[in-house]
mmCIF file of C-alpha atoms in Angstrom:
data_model
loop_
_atom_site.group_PDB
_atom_site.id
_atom_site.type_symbol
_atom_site.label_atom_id
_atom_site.label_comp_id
_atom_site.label_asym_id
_atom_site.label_seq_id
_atom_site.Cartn_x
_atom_site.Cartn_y
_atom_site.Cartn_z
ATOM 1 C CA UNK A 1 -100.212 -115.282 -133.209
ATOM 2 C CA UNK A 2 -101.311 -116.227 -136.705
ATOM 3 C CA UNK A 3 -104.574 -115.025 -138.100
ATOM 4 C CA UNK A 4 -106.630 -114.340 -141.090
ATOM 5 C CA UNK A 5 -105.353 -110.883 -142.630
ATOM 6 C CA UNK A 6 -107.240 -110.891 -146.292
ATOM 7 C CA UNK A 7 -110.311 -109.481 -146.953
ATOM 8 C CA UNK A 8 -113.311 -111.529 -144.800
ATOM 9 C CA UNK A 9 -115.896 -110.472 -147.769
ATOM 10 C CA UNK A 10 -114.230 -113.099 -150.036
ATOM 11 C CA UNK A 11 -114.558 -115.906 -146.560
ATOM 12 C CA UNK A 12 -118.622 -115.285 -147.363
ATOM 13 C CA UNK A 13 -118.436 -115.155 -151.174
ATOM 14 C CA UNK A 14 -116.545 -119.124 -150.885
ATOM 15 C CA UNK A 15 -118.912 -120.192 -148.460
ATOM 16 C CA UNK A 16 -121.900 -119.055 -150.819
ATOM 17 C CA UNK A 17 -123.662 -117.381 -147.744
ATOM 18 C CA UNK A 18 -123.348 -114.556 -145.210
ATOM 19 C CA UNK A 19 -121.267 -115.133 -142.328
ATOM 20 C CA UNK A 20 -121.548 -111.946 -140.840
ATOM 21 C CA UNK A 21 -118.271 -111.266 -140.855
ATOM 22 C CA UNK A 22 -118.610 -106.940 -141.235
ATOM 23 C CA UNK A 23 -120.963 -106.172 -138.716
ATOM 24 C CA UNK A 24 -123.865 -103.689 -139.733
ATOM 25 C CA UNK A 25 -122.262 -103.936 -143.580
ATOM 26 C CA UNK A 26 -123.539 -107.359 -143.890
ATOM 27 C CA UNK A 27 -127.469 -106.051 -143.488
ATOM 28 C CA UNK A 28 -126.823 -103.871 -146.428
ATOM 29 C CA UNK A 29 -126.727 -103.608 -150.512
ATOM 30 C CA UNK A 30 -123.160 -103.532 -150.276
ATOM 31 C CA UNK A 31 -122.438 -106.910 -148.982
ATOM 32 C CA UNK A 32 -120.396 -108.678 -151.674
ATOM 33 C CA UNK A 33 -122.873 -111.960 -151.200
ATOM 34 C CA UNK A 34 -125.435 -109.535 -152.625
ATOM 35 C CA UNK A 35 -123.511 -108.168 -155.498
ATOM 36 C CA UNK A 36 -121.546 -110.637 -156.708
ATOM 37 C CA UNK A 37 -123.058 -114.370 -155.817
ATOM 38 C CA UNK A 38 -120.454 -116.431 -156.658
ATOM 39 C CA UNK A 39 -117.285 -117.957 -155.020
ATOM 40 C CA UNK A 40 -113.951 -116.087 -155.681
ATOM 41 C CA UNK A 41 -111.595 -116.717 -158.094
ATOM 42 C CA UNK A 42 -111.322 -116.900 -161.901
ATOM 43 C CA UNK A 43 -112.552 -121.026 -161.994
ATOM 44 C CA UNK A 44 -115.314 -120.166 -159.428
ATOM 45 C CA UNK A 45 -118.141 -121.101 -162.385
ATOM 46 C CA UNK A 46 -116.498 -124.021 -163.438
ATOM 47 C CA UNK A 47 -116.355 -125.993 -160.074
ATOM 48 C CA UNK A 48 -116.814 -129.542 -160.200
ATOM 49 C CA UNK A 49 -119.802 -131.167 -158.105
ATOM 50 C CA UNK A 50 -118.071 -131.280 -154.388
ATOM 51 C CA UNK A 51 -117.679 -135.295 -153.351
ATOM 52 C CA UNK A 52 -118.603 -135.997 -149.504
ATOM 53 C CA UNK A 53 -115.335 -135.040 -148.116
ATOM 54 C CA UNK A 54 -116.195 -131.680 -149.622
ATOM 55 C CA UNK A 55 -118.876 -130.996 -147.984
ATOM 56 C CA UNK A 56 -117.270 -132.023 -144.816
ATOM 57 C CA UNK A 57 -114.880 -129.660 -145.615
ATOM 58 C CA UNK A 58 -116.992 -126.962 -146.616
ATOM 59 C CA UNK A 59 -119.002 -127.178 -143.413
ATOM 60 C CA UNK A 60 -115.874 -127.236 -141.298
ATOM 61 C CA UNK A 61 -114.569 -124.745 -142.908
ATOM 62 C CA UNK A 62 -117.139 -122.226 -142.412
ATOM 63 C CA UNK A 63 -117.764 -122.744 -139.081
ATOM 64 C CA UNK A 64 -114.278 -121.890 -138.121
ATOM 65 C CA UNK A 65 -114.612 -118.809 -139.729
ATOM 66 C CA UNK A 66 -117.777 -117.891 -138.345
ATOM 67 C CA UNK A 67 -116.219 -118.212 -135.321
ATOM 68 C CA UNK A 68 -112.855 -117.006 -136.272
ATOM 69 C CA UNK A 69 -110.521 -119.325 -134.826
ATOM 70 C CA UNK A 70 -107.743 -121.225 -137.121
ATOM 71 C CA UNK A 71 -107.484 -125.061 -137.701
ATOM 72 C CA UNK A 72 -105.435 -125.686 -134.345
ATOM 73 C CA UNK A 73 -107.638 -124.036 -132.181
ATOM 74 C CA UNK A 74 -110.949 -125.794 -134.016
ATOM 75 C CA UNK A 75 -109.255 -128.889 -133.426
ATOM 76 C CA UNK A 76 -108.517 -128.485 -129.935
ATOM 77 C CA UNK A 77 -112.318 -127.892 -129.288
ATOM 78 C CA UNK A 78 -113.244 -130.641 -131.176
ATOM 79 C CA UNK A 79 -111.047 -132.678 -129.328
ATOM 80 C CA UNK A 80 -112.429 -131.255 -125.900
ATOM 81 C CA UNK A 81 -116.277 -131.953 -127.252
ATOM 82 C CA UNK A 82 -115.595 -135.468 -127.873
ATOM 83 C CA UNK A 83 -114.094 -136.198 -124.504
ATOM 84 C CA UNK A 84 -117.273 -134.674 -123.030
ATOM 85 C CA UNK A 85 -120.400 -136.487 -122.474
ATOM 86 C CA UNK A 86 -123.349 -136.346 -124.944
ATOM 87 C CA UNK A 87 -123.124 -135.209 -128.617
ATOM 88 C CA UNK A 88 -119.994 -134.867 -129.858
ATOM 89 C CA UNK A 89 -121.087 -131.875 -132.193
ATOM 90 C CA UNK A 90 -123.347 -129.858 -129.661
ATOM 91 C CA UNK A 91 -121.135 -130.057 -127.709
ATOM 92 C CA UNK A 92 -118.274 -128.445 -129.351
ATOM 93 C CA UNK A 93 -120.526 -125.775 -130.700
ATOM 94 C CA UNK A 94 -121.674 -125.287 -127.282
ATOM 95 C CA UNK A 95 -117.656 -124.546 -126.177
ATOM 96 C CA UNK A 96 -117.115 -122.084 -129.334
ATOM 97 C CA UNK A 97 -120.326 -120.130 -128.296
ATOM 98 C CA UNK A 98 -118.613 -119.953 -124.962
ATOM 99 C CA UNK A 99 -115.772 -117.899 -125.970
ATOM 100 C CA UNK A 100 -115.960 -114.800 -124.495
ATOM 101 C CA UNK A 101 -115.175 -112.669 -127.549
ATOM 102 C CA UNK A 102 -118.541 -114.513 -128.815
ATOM 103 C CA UNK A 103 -119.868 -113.597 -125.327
ATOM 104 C CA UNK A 104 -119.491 -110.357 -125.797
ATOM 105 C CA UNK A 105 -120.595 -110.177 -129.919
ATOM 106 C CA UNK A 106 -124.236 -112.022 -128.888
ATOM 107 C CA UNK A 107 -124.681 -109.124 -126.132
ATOM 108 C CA UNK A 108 -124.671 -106.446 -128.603
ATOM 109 C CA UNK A 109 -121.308 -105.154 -127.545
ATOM 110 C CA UNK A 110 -119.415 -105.463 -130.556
ATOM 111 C CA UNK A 111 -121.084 -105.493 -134.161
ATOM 112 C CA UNK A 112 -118.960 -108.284 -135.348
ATOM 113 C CA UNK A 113 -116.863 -111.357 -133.468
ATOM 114 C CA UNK A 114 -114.165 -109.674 -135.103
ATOM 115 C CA UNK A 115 -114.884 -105.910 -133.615
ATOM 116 C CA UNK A 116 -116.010 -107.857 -130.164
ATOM 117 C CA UNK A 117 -112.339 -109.681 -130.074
ATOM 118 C CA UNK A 118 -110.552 -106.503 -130.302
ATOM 119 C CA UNK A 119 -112.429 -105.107 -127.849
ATOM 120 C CA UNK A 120 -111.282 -107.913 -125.583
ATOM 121 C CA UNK A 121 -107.693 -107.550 -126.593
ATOM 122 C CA UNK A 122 -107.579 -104.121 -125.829
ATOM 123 C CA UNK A 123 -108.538 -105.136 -122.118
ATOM 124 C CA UNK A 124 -111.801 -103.420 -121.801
ATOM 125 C CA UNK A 125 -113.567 -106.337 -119.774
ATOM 126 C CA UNK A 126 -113.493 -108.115 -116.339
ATOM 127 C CA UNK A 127 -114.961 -111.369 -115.603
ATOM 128 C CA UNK A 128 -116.081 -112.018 -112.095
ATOM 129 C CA UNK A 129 -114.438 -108.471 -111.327
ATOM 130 C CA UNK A 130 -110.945 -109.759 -112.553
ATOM 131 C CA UNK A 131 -109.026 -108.245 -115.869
ATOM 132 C CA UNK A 132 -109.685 -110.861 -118.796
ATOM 133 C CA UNK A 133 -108.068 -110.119 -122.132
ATOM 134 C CA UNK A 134 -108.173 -113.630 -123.844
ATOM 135 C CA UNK A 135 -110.515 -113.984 -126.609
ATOM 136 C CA UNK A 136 -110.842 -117.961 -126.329
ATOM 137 C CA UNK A 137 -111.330 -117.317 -122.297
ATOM 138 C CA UNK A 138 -114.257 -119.705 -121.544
ATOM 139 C CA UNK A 139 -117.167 -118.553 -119.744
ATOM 140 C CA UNK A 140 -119.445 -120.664 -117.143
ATOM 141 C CA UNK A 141 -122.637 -120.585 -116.111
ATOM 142 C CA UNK A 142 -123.018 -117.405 -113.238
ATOM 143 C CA UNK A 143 -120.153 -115.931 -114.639
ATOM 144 C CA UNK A 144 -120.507 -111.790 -114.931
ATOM 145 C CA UNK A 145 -119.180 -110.048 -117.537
ATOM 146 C CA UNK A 146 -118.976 -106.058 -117.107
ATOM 147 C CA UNK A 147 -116.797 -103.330 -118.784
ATOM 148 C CA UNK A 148 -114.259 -101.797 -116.576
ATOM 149 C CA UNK A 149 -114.644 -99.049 -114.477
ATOM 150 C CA UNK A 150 -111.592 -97.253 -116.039
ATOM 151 C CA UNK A 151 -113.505 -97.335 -119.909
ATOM 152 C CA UNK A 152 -117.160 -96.795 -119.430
ATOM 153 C CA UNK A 153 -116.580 -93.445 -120.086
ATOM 154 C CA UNK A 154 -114.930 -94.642 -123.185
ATOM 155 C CA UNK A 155 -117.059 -92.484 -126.057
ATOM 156 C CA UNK A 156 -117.830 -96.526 -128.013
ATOM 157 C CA UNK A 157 -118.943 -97.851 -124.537
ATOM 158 C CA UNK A 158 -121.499 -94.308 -123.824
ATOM 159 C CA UNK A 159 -123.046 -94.630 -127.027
ATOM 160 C CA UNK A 160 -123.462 -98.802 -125.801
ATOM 161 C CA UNK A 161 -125.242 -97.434 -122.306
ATOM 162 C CA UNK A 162 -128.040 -95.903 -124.863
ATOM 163 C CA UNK A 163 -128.748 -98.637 -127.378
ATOM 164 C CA UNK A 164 -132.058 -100.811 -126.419
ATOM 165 C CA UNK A 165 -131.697 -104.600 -126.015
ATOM 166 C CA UNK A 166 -132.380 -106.542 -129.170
ATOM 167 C CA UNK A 167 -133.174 -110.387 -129.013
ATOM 168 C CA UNK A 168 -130.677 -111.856 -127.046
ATOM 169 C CA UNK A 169 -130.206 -115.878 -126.225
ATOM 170 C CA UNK A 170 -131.989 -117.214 -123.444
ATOM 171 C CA UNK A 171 -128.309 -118.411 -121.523
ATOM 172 C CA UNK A 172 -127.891 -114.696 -121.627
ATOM 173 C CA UNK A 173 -128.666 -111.812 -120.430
ATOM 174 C CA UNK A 174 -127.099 -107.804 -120.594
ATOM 175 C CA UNK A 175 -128.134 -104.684 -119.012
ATOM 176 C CA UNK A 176 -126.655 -101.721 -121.430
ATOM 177 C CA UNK A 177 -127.001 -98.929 -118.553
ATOM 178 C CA UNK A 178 -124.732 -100.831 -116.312
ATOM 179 C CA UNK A 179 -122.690 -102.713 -118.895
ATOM 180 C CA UNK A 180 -122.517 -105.845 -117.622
ATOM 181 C CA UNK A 181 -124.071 -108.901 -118.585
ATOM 182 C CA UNK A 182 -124.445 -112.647 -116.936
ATOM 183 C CA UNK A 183 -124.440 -116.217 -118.245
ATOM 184 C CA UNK A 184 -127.248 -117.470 -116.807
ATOM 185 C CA UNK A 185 -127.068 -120.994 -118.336
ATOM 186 C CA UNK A 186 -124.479 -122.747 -120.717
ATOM 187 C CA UNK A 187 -125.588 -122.886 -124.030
ATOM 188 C CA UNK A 188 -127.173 -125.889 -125.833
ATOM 189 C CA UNK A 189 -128.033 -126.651 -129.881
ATOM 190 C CA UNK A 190 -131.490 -124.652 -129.529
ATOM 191 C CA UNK A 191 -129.782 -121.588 -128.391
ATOM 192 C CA UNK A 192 -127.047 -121.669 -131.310
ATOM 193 C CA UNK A 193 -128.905 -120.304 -134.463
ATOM 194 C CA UNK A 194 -126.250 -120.595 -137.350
ATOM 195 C CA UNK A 195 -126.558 -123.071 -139.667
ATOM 196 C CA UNK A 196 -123.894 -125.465 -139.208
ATOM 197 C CA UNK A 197 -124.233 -129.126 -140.351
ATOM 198 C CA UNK A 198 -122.104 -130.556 -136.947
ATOM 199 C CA UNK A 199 -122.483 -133.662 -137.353
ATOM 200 C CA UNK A 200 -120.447 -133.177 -141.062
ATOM 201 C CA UNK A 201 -117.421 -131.708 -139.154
ATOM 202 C CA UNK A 202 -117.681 -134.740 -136.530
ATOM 203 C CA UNK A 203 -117.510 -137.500 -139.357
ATOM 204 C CA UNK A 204 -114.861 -135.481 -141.111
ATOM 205 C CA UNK A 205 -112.381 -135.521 -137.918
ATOM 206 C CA UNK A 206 -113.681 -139.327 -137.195
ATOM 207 C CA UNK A 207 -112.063 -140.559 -140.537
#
């Protein structure tokens, strides 16, 4: 499967913003948006004004890699939103915040969506009590997410049992001592807190 392999500081640096890409290294002095404020590459400080499309662009283009998924997979759920009823852009923001690798970052359980898809990858959750190990699984409301049984003993998932529950959306909720967590609603626009121009991305797909 095809993804990203360069360095994810420079994906912030373009984007002129953090994007949370390194977990806890994005909180500190050494996040590259700190240092060095400007967009990679040797032209960065001679950019032209962006036109429209640009912006559309720009906006699309960091959501997906907020998110992490590549330009099939965005489409896809852009596609999806717009066959669904209401707004075409809350609504697909609503179905990337549903992917369980982003599940499992807003819980706390991984420090990154990056870290939190590996963890999925490697197997280390069930979903309703069944083995899921699909990043872009989609969760729905009453659905419980827990570690399995076999890796809770797992020395990443013991120092988990002993952290204390940050803010966590409202559609969500996670109980660190038993590691598992429940989707207690699907998520709407209120509950998403990046900043994410949607309706940009829907009038860049409409052309």
């Amino acid at each position: 499967m095809a993804r990203y392999t360069e360095a994810v500081c420079r994906l912030c640096r373009r984007e002129n913003q953090k994007l949370f890409l390194k977990g806890d290294r994005c909180y500190s002095a050494k996040c590259p948006v700190v240092k060095r404020a400007t967009a990679p590459g040797m032209h960065a400080k001679s950019r032209r004004k962006a036109s429209e499309y640009g912006l559309q662009l720009r906006e699309k283009q960091k959501c997906k890699r907020i998110y992490g998924v590549l330009e099939g997979q965005f489409r896809k759920y852009y596609e999806q939103a717009d066959r669904m009823k209401g707004i075409t852009g809350d609504n697909m923001l609503s179905l990337l915040e549903r992917r369980l690798d982003n599940v499992i970052f807003r819980m706390g359980i991984g420090s990154s969506r990056s870290q939190a898809r590996q963890l999925v990858t490697h197997g280390h959750f069930t979903v309703n009590g069944k083995n899921v190990n699909i990043a872009s699984y989609s969760v729905k409301a009453g659905d419980v997410i827990a570690v399995k049984e076999t890796k809770r003993d797992n020395k990443y998932f013991a120092e988990i049992k002993q952290m204390k529950v940050g803010a966590m959306p409202k559609w969500l909720e996670f109980n660190p001592e038993t590691l598992e967590g429940k989707i207690l609603a699907l998520p709407t626009r209120e509950d998403i807190d990046i900043t994410i121009k949607e309706h940009m991305i829907v009038e860049l797909y409409s052309k």
